[in-house]
Each structure stands twice: as structure tokens, then as C-alpha cells.
Amino acid sequence: MATGCAAGNSGAAGAGARGTELVIAVGDIAGGEFDPLKGWGSRPAQIRPIHSSLLAIDSKVNFVDDLASKYSVSEDALVWSFTVRDNARWSTGEPVTAQDVAFTYELLKKDGTRFDLSFVDKIVAVDDSHVEFRLSEPRSTFVSELSEIPILPKAHYGPDYSSDPIGSGPYRVKDFQDGQQVILEPNPYWYGDTVKFTKLTFLFLAEDAALAAAKSGSVDIAYVPPAFADQKIPGMTLQSFETVDSRGLTLPTLPAGNSGKIRGNDVKVGNDVTSDPAVRRALNIGLDREGIVELVLQGHGRPAYTLVDGLPWFNEETVFEDGRTDDAKQILEKGGWADSDGDGIVEKDGAKAQFTLLYPSDDQLRSDLALVVADQARKLGIEITAKGTTWDGIYLDGKANAVTWGGGRHHAHQLFGMYSSKTIDTGYNNMPQYSNAAVDKHLSAGLAATTPEEANKSWKLAQWDGKSGFAGENGDAPIVWLVRIDHLYLVRDGLDLGDQPIQGHGHEWALFNTIADWKWSG
């Protein structure tokens, strides 16, 4: 759902000038170079301009048919059967077949790094129009992967696929300049309604450069962080979209001196301060989320207590009163932390409560978040040093330091990825190296459930079961979630971006769920 406030109603015409071309600056949408083996599809809406998936999500966040015209699931949830729509065509004009679907899923199952398909026993193209997935065990979140995996053309896929990607979505790639831009044109064989724009140009610009482009009138859409939300630009309106996109802090749960992997690389693991549960719990209840929303988000968001606040699998018992400085200090004191030298920072066993919080330097929101958190934490007796770096630097050092982390999807699988000990050292899952046997049991039960209702009960228990959990006032707090952000875009007046669902993590791609429906209004 979007809300708007006028940012100006006169001035230079936009890049598209209400014509059939649009210029968009919302970050680098070409991460992964259009290939799911390289990360394309890590944000569900990312694939929508040029690819199709078996399922999609609608404006009410229901899973609906996309490339599949219908599907069914066996009573034991072990056989998923799909019929490929008979009017689906690749951008070459060739038909999309069940063999293409089977090829894509077999490719990704063998790869095993971008999508976990280990629970799929067999993928069978019954004929040109029907494909079956036969699972070795039920997987309640399989439906989410069916909406995220872009189907690839078996006859045209190879090592150079990204240089000339062929898809079955509403647009096709006309020109791609890595690190600079991608230009899309309509796919004449698209099975949906005819798209309204003959050319979409995506400029890969950082946030400040995107704002400058909006001010110059050279783009029609530009993402803006909350710090820039008060900008008034003639001919453009600030549109705000509700999201499930949250920000928080990952806090290493193991002491220093351990080792592990991230993205296949050996890295140092652990931190002697954040591994103390008292420190994590003190931060969880002591930090003032409402204050962070006002200072960091300029009011464009809301407090977050978990990654899944308000969703069907959210445990409401995990909400608590925060900003409790005195209570946070008592937790630290009971944990053996005391300020013996009077400098305002508590110590334990001769070591001060000091640690580094990493954030990506090119992300204004996370930079602001890190600085405000450091300021608030000092009032609790904890000294945090905010340090800007690159994502490569975060992936190298993030398991030994705190990180400004983000997440938020339209399904519960991310809970398993972030909190299950089974995901330690896989990709960048479970950054805190968190392990709790009771939580693991509930998360595994959630995955293996055969109905959404059964799964949701387990997801809630993993958050807090009355005795243990990763969330809530008395939970382990390996990740301290703080805020859920609104996605903000400067949009050319009169441009209708369709009936947007609640957006997920990743503002660079979140708008694209409805890209086939974009049009000029009036």
C-alpha cells in the first residue's frame, strides 16, 4: 500500500515525460547478472522484469499461479504437481516447457548454494506441460521457493547466459552495461497483458547520485533513504510503501577464538562481549526503538521486535516494553558487569563492554542506525564503535563483530536460515553462529509441517515457547531487531506503479512485483 505527499507540481518534465519510456534509479538490479546460480532471485521481485516463476505473490501476499496455470499438492505434502500454461513463450518465441522447469530446478539443486532443494528427491517432466516435484520429506516453505526461482531455457542456458539472458517475463534485455545500466524492451511473446512502456532504463546509482538525478529531472523513479525524504522536487511525489523489511544488529554468540566459514571462505568467529547473554539482553530491552524510528527513519517506519512482526507466524508474546535503561543496567549488573573505574563503561573480568558494529558505508540508513545505536548503548554502559566498510568486509569480519543486518520476506523460511544451527557456515546464514537445541527442534518442525497452520505453531514456539527462544524480553537475542522501514521513492507525477503488495527486503527490487502493470494514470 502506498501513500503520497506532494514534492512539487511544476518544473521540468521527467525523463519519460509521460511517454512510453521510463528511467529508473533504484540501485543495482543486476546483482547476479540475471543468473540464479550467481544470486539472481535472492530478492523475489528482482526476477519479475525478465523472468517468470511457477508461482508469484499478489497484492494481498497470497501465492498465485504465474508460469503454472494450476497446481496441486498431495495429502502427505510429498508430491507437488504443476501444469505449465500453454501460452508461455520465451523471448525468442519458443514455448516454455516442463522440461525447462525440470532443468532449472535440477541445476539449482546440484548447485545447492543459492537455493536449498536438498529435500527434493526427484523432479520429473511428465510431458511438455506437466512437471512433478517428489519430496523426500514435507517442506512447508517450498511454496516460497516456487515464487522466487526464475525458470531458465534449457536450450539456451550456458556459462555466458548473462550476456544474452532469455526469459519469459514481460520485458527482455536490450542492453546491459555491467555496473552502469540495463535497458529493457517489451517481450513480444509475454503471456500477460501488453505492457505500457517500450523502454525501461535502469541506472545503477548510489543513493546520493539517485537523488541528484531526480533533482535534475533525468529519472522518473528514484529510491530515497529516510534522511532524504524531505526533499521537494518539482514534478515528483514522494511515495511511501509499507514493508516487512526490518533492520537490526547481529551479535556473535560465541566467544572469540572460534573459526567458521562464510560464502566458502574461512573467517574468524566470536566476540567475548556479545557472546555474553546479559549484553545481548540488555541491548534488546534497553535500546529505544521509537527513538530510533524518529531519528533514523524520520518517522517512516515502526519499531520491530522480531523479523516477522504482525505476520501469521509471529508470536505476539515476544513484544515487550523497551527503552528501559535502568532494567538494562540491572541485567548487566546481575551478569557480573560493573563500572569500576567510573568511565561510564561496564567491565567484567578485566574487559570492558566494548565491541565494533559494522555497516556498509554506502548505505545511509544503516550508517545512521549504527551511530544512533552506539549513542543509545553508551547510556547503558556499553561502548559500540560504528565502522563503515564494504559488504566484502562485512562478510569477512561479520562473524567476529556486530553487523547492521536486514531481512524480511513474505514467508517464514528466513527464520530457519537466520536461527537454525543447521545453517551455520552456509552462505551468510546465521551470522551470529547461534545454536539452541529447543529452537532447532521448533524450526525443524516448522519446516516439516504439512499444513500452514501446523507450521505457524512451530515458528511461534521457536521465537518463544515459555522457557526458551530467540526472541522476546527473555530470549537469547542473537539478533536484536529494531525497526521495520517504509520504502520511499520519488516518483514522476502521474506514474501508477500498480497495486503493490507489502514489500519485502531490498528496496532496489521491491517495486518490480507489479512492473507489468505500470502505467500513466489519468
XYZ file of C-alpha atoms in Angstrom:
522
model
C 0.000 0.000 0.000
C 1.398 3.387 -0.941
C 0.847 6.830 0.455
C 1.931 10.032 -1.235
C 2.834 13.571 -0.352
C 3.453 16.218 -2.974
C 7.089 17.051 -3.599
C 6.332 19.658 -6.217
C 3.929 20.169 -9.103
C 5.827 22.174 -11.640
C 9.173 22.267 -13.369
C 10.971 20.205 -15.977
C 9.297 17.166 -17.469
C 10.589 13.812 -16.347
C 12.886 11.531 -18.260
C 9.871 9.735 -19.709
C 7.750 12.913 -19.988
C 4.574 10.809 -19.771
C 5.689 8.974 -22.880
C 6.445 5.292 -23.382
C 9.923 5.337 -21.833
C 10.971 5.404 -18.185
C 14.313 5.952 -16.466
C 14.683 4.403 -13.012
C 17.393 4.791 -10.365
C 16.878 2.326 -7.557
C 20.257 0.647 -7.141
C 21.998 -2.191 -8.967
C 19.222 -4.588 -10.041
C 21.672 -6.745 -11.958
C 23.295 -8.386 -8.946
C 23.927 -11.948 -10.045
C 23.928 -10.935 -13.705
C 20.457 -12.393 -14.434
C 21.627 -15.896 -13.450
C 20.184 -17.643 -10.352
C 23.432 -19.570 -9.969
C 25.080 -16.202 -9.288
C 22.438 -14.798 -6.966
C 19.742 -13.520 -9.341
C 16.465 -14.019 -7.476
C 17.884 -13.509 -3.994
C 15.156 -10.860 -3.774
C 11.871 -12.281 -5.123
C 10.713 -9.182 -7.025
C 14.122 -8.952 -8.692
C 13.260 -11.552 -11.313
C 9.909 -10.080 -12.366
C 11.011 -7.812 -15.258
C 12.509 -10.560 -17.433
C 11.723 -13.921 -15.829
C 8.735 -15.919 -14.662
C 8.467 -18.367 -11.782
C 5.965 -21.151 -11.283
C 4.122 -19.084 -8.662
C 4.005 -15.397 -7.713
C 2.552 -13.311 -4.903
C -0.404 -10.985 -5.311
C -1.169 -7.655 -3.652
C -2.561 -9.465 -0.593
C 0.605 -11.604 -0.367
C -1.147 -14.793 -1.469
C 0.724 -17.317 -3.597
C -0.902 -17.404 -7.025
C -0.289 -19.013 -10.413
C 2.310 -17.459 -12.703
C 4.057 -19.728 -15.192
C 1.930 -22.524 -13.760
C -1.730 -22.439 -14.772
C -2.616 -24.702 -11.842
C -1.002 -26.925 -9.253
C -1.858 -29.455 -6.570
C -0.198 -30.923 -3.500
C -0.715 -34.497 -2.306
C -2.279 -35.094 1.101
C 1.081 -36.131 2.577
C 2.680 -32.984 1.062
C 5.292 -35.091 -0.740
C 4.162 -34.648 -4.349
C 3.703 -31.201 -5.916
C 2.244 -31.276 -9.428
C 2.244 -28.308 -11.837
C 0.728 -27.594 -15.229
C 2.747 -25.114 -17.305
C 0.491 -22.544 -19.002
C 0.085 -23.301 -22.695
C 0.649 -19.695 -23.848
C 4.034 -19.210 -22.155
C 6.834 -18.306 -24.581
C 10.472 -17.397 -24.226
C 11.541 -14.016 -25.566
C 12.716 -15.968 -28.647
C 9.158 -17.128 -29.340
C 9.840 -20.747 -28.379
C 7.405 -22.425 -25.946
C 8.258 -22.776 -22.266
C 8.007 -26.455 -21.339
C 8.009 -28.684 -18.294
C 11.493 -29.760 -19.373
C 12.689 -26.168 -18.877
C 11.236 -26.183 -15.365
C 12.855 -29.513 -14.503
C 16.186 -28.345 -15.947
C 16.155 -25.165 -13.837
C 15.393 -26.935 -10.573
C 17.898 -29.732 -11.223
C 20.558 -27.101 -11.954
C 19.886 -25.245 -8.715
C 19.573 -28.433 -6.663
C 23.002 -29.577 -7.875
C 24.482 -26.149 -7.140
C 22.999 -26.137 -3.627
C 24.285 -22.689 -2.627
C 21.622 -20.223 -3.743
C 18.519 -22.302 -3.095
C 18.174 -25.276 -0.761
C 16.447 -28.030 -2.731
C 18.046 -30.923 -0.871
C 14.607 -32.135 0.233
C 13.521 -32.653 -3.396
C 14.048 -36.310 -4.256
C 13.015 -36.270 -7.908
C 11.957 -33.686 -10.490
C 10.006 -35.284 -13.310
C 8.845 -33.663 -16.541
C 5.837 -35.929 -17.107
C 5.277 -34.404 -20.548
C 5.746 -30.984 -22.168
C 3.121 -29.379 -19.933
C 3.344 -31.221 -16.605
C 6.108 -31.384 -14.021
C 6.184 -33.116 -10.639
C 8.351 -32.499 -7.602
C 8.620 -35.580 -5.416
C 9.945 -34.662 -1.996
C 11.837 -36.888 0.415
C 10.148 -35.082 3.303
C 7.466 -32.387 3.643
C 8.709 -28.810 3.346
C 6.238 -26.130 4.399
C 8.271 -23.314 2.853
C 8.724 -24.932 -0.560
C 5.932 -22.704 -1.839
C 8.146 -19.671 -1.286
C 10.950 -21.028 -3.474
C 8.401 -21.738 -6.188
C 7.728 -17.986 -6.278
C 11.407 -16.975 -6.275
C 13.194 -19.300 -8.686
C 13.339 -17.867 -12.240
C 12.729 -20.526 -14.885
C 15.592 -20.831 -17.387
C 15.538 -22.011 -21.034
C 17.200 -25.424 -21.227
C 18.180 -24.911 -24.868
C 19.843 -21.536 -24.295
C 21.435 -21.731 -20.853
C 25.211 -21.849 -20.511
C 28.223 -20.108 -18.943
C 27.534 -16.942 -20.981
C 23.816 -16.817 -20.234
C 24.058 -13.406 -18.529
C 25.428 -11.786 -21.677
C 22.162 -12.503 -23.505
C 19.552 -13.647 -20.975
C 16.401 -15.219 -22.360
C 13.319 -15.188 -20.143
C 9.542 -15.462 -20.240
C 8.717 -12.263 -18.336
C 7.107 -9.036 -19.585
C 10.410 -7.490 -20.715
C 13.653 -8.654 -22.284
C 17.173 -7.256 -22.044
C 18.136 -4.963 -24.895
C 21.430 -3.686 -23.477
C 23.398 -4.427 -20.310
C 26.428 -2.444 -19.188
C 27.716 -4.037 -16.007
C 27.966 -1.529 -13.176
C 26.230 1.201 -15.192
C 22.806 0.377 -16.572
C 20.437 -2.135 -18.129
C 17.880 -1.299 -20.805
C 14.742 -3.410 -21.188
C 12.228 -3.589 -24.034
C 8.890 -5.433 -24.149
C 8.910 -9.184 -24.653
C 6.565 -9.575 -27.672
C 5.732 -13.125 -26.565
C 4.761 -12.249 -22.983
C 1.660 -14.184 -21.925
C 0.244 -11.345 -19.830
C -1.430 -8.099 -20.812
C 0.538 -5.813 -23.134
C 2.949 -3.642 -21.156
C 2.587 0.139 -21.416
C 6.255 1.106 -21.810
C 8.502 0.483 -24.802
C 11.748 1.104 -22.953
C 12.860 0.906 -19.322
C 16.323 2.173 -18.456
C 17.689 1.247 -15.036
C 20.619 3.368 -13.885
C 22.874 1.789 -11.272
C 23.277 4.766 -8.946
C 24.123 5.115 -5.273
C 21.545 6.867 -3.090
C 23.073 10.359 -3.301
C 23.571 10.059 -7.071
C 19.973 8.855 -7.499
C 18.717 11.900 -5.605
C 20.840 14.194 -7.757
C 19.401 12.539 -10.880
C 15.871 13.112 -9.578
C 16.647 16.782 -8.919
C 17.980 17.179 -12.445
C 14.812 15.696 -13.908
C 16.678 12.843 -15.600
C 14.882 9.947 -13.855
C 11.233 9.035 -13.298
C 11.720 6.887 -10.179
C 14.425 7.147 -7.534
C 14.700 5.353 -4.221
C 15.478 7.715 -1.351
C 16.550 6.847 2.192
C 14.596 8.446 5.057
C 17.332 11.053 5.540
C 16.436 12.472 2.098
C 12.650 12.149 2.466
C 12.033 15.857 2.973
C 13.401 16.769 -0.455
C 10.983 18.785 -2.607
C 11.407 18.110 -6.304
C 9.116 19.707 -8.899
C 7.114 17.167 -10.867
C 7.735 14.304 -8.469
C 5.870 12.919 -5.456
C 7.282 11.007 -2.523
C 5.556 7.615 -2.360
C 5.814 5.506 0.779
C 5.216 1.738 0.727
C 4.607 -0.497 3.719
C 7.100 -3.350 4.042
C 8.208 -6.356 6.044
C 11.768 -5.044 5.607
C 13.476 -4.873 9.019
C 16.831 -3.742 10.398
C 18.670 -4.858 13.482
C 22.013 -5.980 14.885
C 23.598 -9.402 14.578
C 25.559 -10.175 17.749
C 28.099 -13.036 17.773
C 27.025 -15.649 20.325
C 30.347 -17.497 20.585
C 33.465 -16.205 22.390
C 36.432 -15.018 20.358
C 38.884 -17.572 19.064
C 36.496 -19.730 17.075
C 36.530 -20.184 13.330
C 33.996 -20.818 10.605
C 33.072 -20.093 7.032
C 31.069 -17.556 5.113
C 30.468 -17.851 1.395
C 33.093 -20.589 1.326
C 35.830 -18.502 2.955
C 37.459 -19.245 6.301
C 36.715 -16.467 8.808
C 37.201 -15.642 12.459
C 34.168 -16.271 14.634
C 33.174 -14.961 18.036
C 33.289 -11.949 20.312
C 33.938 -12.033 24.056
C 31.485 -9.213 24.804
C 28.456 -10.025 22.642
C 28.719 -13.741 23.480
C 27.545 -12.844 26.984
C 23.724 -13.213 27.039
C 23.497 -10.350 29.547
C 24.927 -7.903 26.998
C 22.563 -9.028 24.244
C 19.503 -8.924 26.506
C 20.449 -5.539 27.926
C 20.657 -4.102 24.428
C 17.384 -5.767 23.456
C 15.339 -4.112 26.202
C 17.487 -1.011 26.684
C 17.551 0.399 23.167
C 14.688 2.785 22.412
C 13.032 1.662 19.163
C 10.598 4.565 18.936
C 13.515 6.957 19.279
C 15.371 5.127 16.523
C 12.330 5.336 14.236
C 12.191 9.105 14.706
C 15.924 9.773 14.425
C 16.945 7.275 11.748
C 13.738 6.825 9.750
C 12.331 10.322 10.210
C 9.133 8.567 11.263
C 8.932 6.459 8.089
C 8.651 3.092 9.792
C 7.809 1.401 13.073
C 9.532 -0.474 15.896
C 10.371 -4.138 15.291
C 10.772 -6.829 17.939
C 11.280 -9.776 15.608
C 11.828 -10.251 11.894
C 8.188 -11.282 11.441
C 6.110 -8.794 13.455
C 2.416 -8.956 12.534
C 2.741 -11.869 10.100
C 0.739 -15.095 10.587
C 3.750 -16.843 12.148
C 4.555 -14.014 14.591
C 4.456 -14.795 18.321
C 2.857 -11.786 19.993
C 4.342 -12.805 23.342
C 7.711 -11.559 22.109
C 6.665 -7.889 22.274
C 7.908 -6.019 25.325
C 8.473 -2.513 26.597
C 11.878 -1.250 25.529
C 13.959 1.839 26.241
C 14.310 0.624 29.844
C 17.726 1.938 30.727
C 17.593 1.051 34.423
C 16.402 -2.504 33.778
C 19.118 -2.993 31.177
C 21.745 -1.854 33.670
C 20.390 -4.318 36.234
C 20.695 -7.166 33.723
C 24.328 -6.216 33.151
C 24.984 -5.966 36.879
C 23.484 -9.403 37.551
C 25.636 -10.721 34.729
C 28.778 -9.547 36.502
C 29.321 -6.283 34.610
C 30.228 -3.199 36.666
C 31.771 0.211 36.038
C 34.697 0.007 38.454
C 36.688 2.950 37.081
C 33.796 5.386 36.681
C 34.231 5.996 32.940
C 30.643 5.032 32.183
C 31.534 1.710 30.522
C 30.992 -1.511 32.461
C 33.653 -4.206 32.768
C 33.765 -7.892 33.558
C 36.841 -9.962 34.351
C 39.024 -7.008 33.446
C 37.495 -6.474 29.993
C 35.273 -3.548 29.054
C 31.905 -3.927 27.323
C 33.238 -2.674 24.012
C 32.708 -4.023 20.506
C 32.601 -2.899 16.871
C 29.408 -2.533 14.837
C 29.962 -2.884 11.088
C 27.771 -1.218 8.480
C 28.049 -0.775 4.676
C 29.448 2.693 4.051
C 27.240 3.306 1.013
C 24.003 2.668 2.939
C 22.809 5.912 4.553
C 20.117 4.224 6.637
C 22.422 1.603 8.159
C 25.076 4.241 8.764
C 22.577 6.381 10.684
C 21.285 3.312 12.525
C 24.772 2.339 13.686
C 25.519 5.821 15.016
C 22.215 6.168 16.895
C 22.555 2.678 18.384
C 26.084 3.483 19.555
C 24.825 6.661 21.221
C 21.963 4.865 22.980
C 24.132 1.907 24.044
C 26.601 4.163 25.824
C 23.795 5.221 28.181
C 23.515 1.553 29.177
C 27.242 1.284 29.891
C 28.160 -0.387 26.590
C 30.587 1.216 24.144
C 29.969 0.465 20.478
C 32.313 1.679 17.757
C 30.473 2.119 14.459
C 32.680 1.222 11.497
C 31.806 1.698 7.838
C 33.101 -0.878 5.376
C 32.128 -2.773 2.216
C 29.904 -5.834 2.061
C 33.019 -7.877 1.276
C 34.490 -6.521 4.501
C 31.323 -7.415 6.396
C 31.374 -10.951 5.037
C 34.998 -11.260 6.145
C 34.644 -9.774 9.642
C 30.930 -10.041 10.392
C 31.051 -13.217 12.470
C 33.504 -11.677 14.913
C 31.762 -8.301 15.175
C 28.228 -6.934 15.308
C 26.617 -6.033 11.966
C 23.684 -3.821 10.970
C 21.616 -6.597 9.425
C 18.446 -6.656 7.376
C 15.761 -9.082 6.324
C 12.090 -9.585 5.711
C 10.267 -11.939 3.369
C 6.696 -12.937 2.681
C 7.278 -16.361 4.192
C 8.797 -17.904 7.308
C 11.794 -19.703 5.836
C 14.133 -16.857 6.718
C 13.633 -17.716 10.405
C 15.206 -21.086 9.738
C 18.048 -19.525 7.773
C 18.871 -16.948 10.421
C 18.462 -19.007 13.613
C 18.912 -22.730 12.939
C 22.261 -24.264 13.869
C 21.881 -26.371 10.707
C 22.537 -23.262 8.613
C 25.796 -22.274 10.309
C 28.559 -21.815 7.736
C 26.111 -21.969 4.793
C 26.151 -18.790 2.727
C 25.705 -15.819 5.032
C 23.011 -17.544 7.074
C 23.089 -17.471 10.886
C 25.693 -14.730 11.152
C 25.751 -14.920 14.990
C 26.600 -18.691 14.872
C 23.589 -19.173 17.141
C 22.675 -22.597 18.485
C 19.807 -23.556 20.788
C 18.534 -27.155 20.828
C 14.953 -26.187 21.698
C 14.855 -23.561 18.952
C 16.331 -26.041 16.463
C 13.591 -28.535 17.316
C 10.822 -25.996 16.717
C 12.372 -24.673 13.498
C 12.780 -28.167 12.064
C 9.178 -28.963 12.978
C 8.071 -25.795 11.196
C 9.874 -26.848 8.036
C 8.478 -30.400 8.127
C 4.854 -29.369 8.777
C 2.273 -30.460 6.209
C -0.114 -27.529 6.730
C 0.463 -23.764 7.189
C -1.405 -23.839 10.498
C 0.835 -26.567 11.868
C 3.947 -24.782 10.611
C 2.954 -21.462 12.161
C 2.606 -23.044 15.615
C 6.209 -24.222 15.422
C 7.548 -20.915 14.065
C 5.919 -19.159 17.032
C 7.387 -21.618 19.549
C 10.866 -21.089 18.095
C 10.519 -17.407 18.922
C 9.444 -18.172 22.499
C 7.972 -21.376 23.933
C 7.584 -20.162 27.511
C 11.045 -21.281 28.562
C 13.371 -20.628 25.655
C 13.566 -18.915 22.288
C 15.489 -16.452 20.160
C 13.082 -13.530 20.683
C 11.281 -11.673 23.423
C 12.440 -9.982 26.598
C 13.971 -13.188 27.994
C 15.065 -14.691 24.685
C 18.631 -15.271 23.535
C 18.672 -12.183 21.261
C 21.363 -13.294 18.779
C 19.822 -10.649 16.522
C 18.334 -7.533 18.114
C 15.666 -6.348 15.692
C 14.952 -2.642 15.972
C 12.881 -1.134 13.162
C 10.736 -2.018 10.180
C 11.256 0.528 7.440
C 8.945 2.054 4.839
C 10.319 2.067 1.301
C 10.409 5.597 -0.073
C 10.589 6.562 -3.734
C 10.418 9.827 -5.607
C 8.028 9.074 -8.473
C 7.146 11.145 -11.525
C 3.697 12.702 -11.059
C 1.009 10.620 -12.755
C 3.013 7.379 -12.822
C 0.951 4.473 -11.464
C 3.094 1.646 -10.049
C 0.227 -0.813 -9.737
C -1.341 -2.477 -6.711
C 1.835 -3.130 -4.749
C 1.909 -5.923 -2.159
C 3.559 -5.238 1.186
C 7.159 -5.031 0.029
C 9.949 -7.344 1.129
C 13.598 -6.761 1.959
C 15.586 -4.933 -0.703
C 14.263 -1.595 -1.927
C 16.270 -1.939 -5.160
C 13.903 -4.619 -6.446
C 10.774 -4.382 -4.287
C 8.803 -2.296 -6.803
C 9.140 -4.832 -9.581
C 6.450 -7.274 -8.450
C 3.996 -5.135 -10.431
C 6.258 -3.973 -13.250
C 3.952 -5.402 -15.939
C 1.150 -3.169 -14.590
C 2.989 0.167 -14.537
C 1.207 2.907 -16.477
C 0.404 6.600 -16.602
C -2.791 7.427 -14.751
C -5.489 9.771 -15.998
